[in-house]
Amino acid sequence: MSLDIKCYPKGMYGENTYLITDEATGFKAVIDPGYYDFEIRMDIQNNAHLKYLLLTHGHHDHFYAVNDYLEEYSSVVFAGPEGDLALMTKQGCPEPKKLLRDGDVITLGETGLRVIATPGHTAGGICFATDREIFTGDTLFRLSVGRTDLETGDWETLVESISTVLYPLDEDLIVYPGHGDPTSIGYEKKANPFV
């Protein structure tokens, strides 16, 4: 199983929207649908191939364009973290069709995306992981971590999520964060000054 990954770092606060494609089947998902434009539409190409909109946490910049996707792609499934449902609702996000919990698996063609609970940046934050990569939303960045001064954030919980949930993962796992450049679990374990 192999993914093609395209990043659009053009959200309202430089949020990364990812278009991932299962190379075996052409099926696609958008992770953190904060941005939508003609370029993404062209990269999606076949409307029937877009299967999921996946949300890592309930902050507005990460779901800002979700309604644009839902209007354009009527059969797409919007899925988000159950633990952030109240936060999403409060911030004007449409309710996901599928609520995600730790341990769930999203099947995208031949690719399985494991849902990993990583609370701290928000109470219900999650990551999506394969055997090669992990999409961490605003939990872990290159040489930084998510802020915890926003609603439902908690510093001790964030540090615990990173140190006990993410850092034990394979060091070669590529980290695709919600803002900024990719990194790896191994590099962050050695160099991240916040954990």
CSV table of C-alpha atoms in Angstrom, one decimal, residues 22-153:
chain,number,residue,atom,x,y,z
A,22,ASP,CA,-4.2,5.4,-2.6
A,23,GLU,CA,-2.0,4.6,-5.6
A,24,ALA,CA,-3.4,1.2,-6.1
A,25,THR,CA,-7.0,2.3,-6.6
A,26,GLY,CA,-7.0,6.1,-7.1
A,27,PHE,CA,-9.3,6.6,-4.2
A,28,LYS,CA,-8.7,9.9,-2.4
A,29,ALA,CA,-9.2,11.6,0.9
A,30,VAL,CA,-8.7,15.2,2.1
A,31,ILE,CA,-7.2,15.6,5.5
A,32,ASP,CA,-8.1,18.9,7.3
A,33,PRO,CA,-10.3,20.5,4.6
A,34,GLY,CA,-9.4,24.1,5.5
A,35,TYR,CA,-8.6,25.1,2.0
A,36,TYR,CA,-10.3,24.5,-1.4
A,37,ASP,CA,-9.6,25.9,-4.8
A,38,PHE,CA,-9.4,25.1,-8.5
A,39,GLU,CA,-6.0,23.4,-8.1
A,40,ILE,CA,-7.4,20.9,-5.6
A,41,ARG,CA,-10.4,20.2,-7.9
A,42,MET,CA,-8.1,19.5,-10.8
A,43,ASP,CA,-6.0,17.2,-8.6
A,44,ILE,CA,-9.1,15.3,-7.4
A,45,GLN,CA,-10.2,14.9,-11.1
A,46,ASN,CA,-12.8,12.2,-10.8
A,47,ASN,CA,-15.5,13.2,-8.3
A,48,ALA,CA,-16.3,9.5,-7.5
A,49,HIS,CA,-12.7,9.0,-6.3
A,50,LEU,CA,-13.0,11.4,-3.4
A,51,LYS,CA,-14.1,9.1,-0.5
A,52,TYR,CA,-13.4,11.0,2.7
A,53,LEU,CA,-12.9,14.4,4.3
A,54,LEU,CA,-10.9,13.7,7.5
A,55,LEU,CA,-10.6,16.2,10.4
A,56,THR,CA,-7.8,16.0,13.0
A,57,HIS,CA,-9.4,18.4,15.4
A,58,GLY,CA,-12.1,20.9,15.8
A,59,HIS,CA,-10.5,24.3,15.1
A,60,HIS,CA,-12.0,26.5,12.4
A,61,ASP,CA,-8.9,26.9,10.2
A,62,HIS,CA,-8.8,23.1,9.7
A,63,PHE,CA,-12.4,22.7,8.6
A,64,TYR,CA,-12.9,26.2,7.0
A,65,ALA,CA,-13.7,24.9,3.5
A,66,VAL,CA,-15.6,21.7,4.5
A,67,ASN,CA,-18.9,23.0,3.2
A,68,ASP,CA,-17.3,23.7,-0.2
A,69,TYR,CA,-16.2,20.1,-0.5
A,70,LEU,CA,-19.6,18.8,0.7
A,71,GLU,CA,-21.4,20.9,-1.9
A,72,GLU,CA,-19.1,19.8,-4.7
A,73,TYR,CA,-18.8,16.1,-3.8
A,74,SER,CA,-22.2,14.8,-2.7
A,75,SER,CA,-21.0,11.2,-1.9
A,76,VAL,CA,-18.0,12.1,0.2
A,77,VAL,CA,-18.0,11.0,3.9
A,78,PHE,CA,-17.0,13.7,6.4
A,79,ALA,CA,-15.4,12.2,9.4
A,80,GLY,CA,-14.1,13.9,12.5
A,81,PRO,CA,-13.0,13.2,16.1
A,82,GLU,CA,-15.9,12.3,18.4
A,83,GLY,CA,-14.1,14.0,21.3
A,84,ASP,CA,-14.2,17.4,19.5
A,85,LEU,CA,-17.8,17.3,18.5
A,86,ALA,CA,-18.9,20.0,20.9
A,87,LEU,CA,-16.0,22.2,19.9
A,88,MET,CA,-16.7,21.7,16.2
A,89,THR,CA,-20.4,22.6,16.7
A,90,LYS,CA,-19.5,25.7,18.7
A,91,GLN,CA,-17.3,26.9,15.9
A,92,GLY,CA,-19.9,26.3,13.2
A,93,CYS,CA,-18.6,23.1,11.7
A,94,PRO,CA,-21.3,20.8,10.1
A,95,GLU,CA,-21.7,17.6,12.1
A,96,PRO,CA,-19.5,14.8,10.7
A,97,LYS,CA,-21.3,11.8,9.1
A,98,LYS,CA,-18.8,9.5,10.9
A,99,LEU,CA,-17.4,10.2,14.4
A,100,LEU,CA,-13.9,8.8,14.9
A,101,ARG,CA,-12.4,7.2,18.0
A,102,ASP,CA,-9.0,5.9,19.0
A,103,GLY,CA,-8.4,2.6,17.2
A,104,ASP,CA,-10.8,3.1,14.3
A,105,VAL,CA,-9.4,2.4,10.8
A,106,ILE,CA,-10.4,4.3,7.7
A,107,THR,CA,-10.1,2.1,4.6
A,108,LEU,CA,-9.0,4.1,1.5
A,109,GLY,CA,-8.7,1.6,-1.3
A,110,GLU,CA,-5.8,-0.7,-0.2
A,111,THR,CA,-4.6,1.8,2.5
A,112,GLY,CA,-5.6,1.7,6.1
A,113,LEU,CA,-5.5,4.9,8.1
A,114,ARG,CA,-5.4,4.2,11.8
A,115,VAL,CA,-7.0,6.7,14.1
A,116,ILE,CA,-4.8,7.6,17.1
A,117,ALA,CA,-6.1,9.7,19.9
A,118,THR,CA,-3.7,12.5,20.8
A,119,PRO,CA,-5.5,15.0,23.0
A,120,GLY,CA,-3.8,18.1,24.3
A,121,HIS,CA,-4.1,20.8,21.5
A,122,THR,CA,-7.8,20.1,21.8
A,123,ALA,CA,-9.5,17.6,24.1
A,124,GLY,CA,-10.4,15.3,21.2
A,125,GLY,CA,-7.5,15.7,18.8
A,126,ILE,CA,-6.6,12.7,16.6
A,127,CYS,CA,-3.9,11.7,14.1
A,128,PHE,CA,-4.2,9.5,11.1
A,129,ALA,CA,-1.4,6.9,10.6
A,130,THR,CA,-0.2,4.3,8.0
A,131,ASP,CA,2.9,2.2,8.2
A,132,ARG,CA,4.9,5.0,6.6
A,133,GLU,CA,3.4,8.3,7.5
A,134,ILE,CA,1.3,10.1,10.2
A,135,PHE,CA,-0.8,13.2,9.8
A,136,THR,CA,-0.6,14.9,13.2
A,137,GLY,CA,-2.8,18.0,12.8
A,138,ASP,CA,-1.7,20.5,15.4
A,139,THR,CA,-0.4,18.0,17.9
A,140,LEU,CA,3.2,17.8,16.6
A,141,PHE,CA,5.1,20.1,14.3
A,142,ARG,CA,8.7,20.2,13.0
A,143,LEU,CA,10.6,21.4,16.1
A,144,SER,CA,7.4,22.6,17.8
A,145,VAL,CA,4.1,21.5,19.2
A,146,GLY,CA,0.5,22.7,19.1
A,147,ARG,CA,-0.5,25.6,21.4
A,148,THR,CA,-2.7,24.8,24.4
A,149,ASP,CA,-4.0,28.2,25.3
A,150,LEU,CA,-7.2,27.8,23.1
A,151,GLU,CA,-10.5,26.2,24.3
A,152,THR,CA,-10.1,22.6,25.6
A,153,GLY,CA,-6.3,22.7,25.2
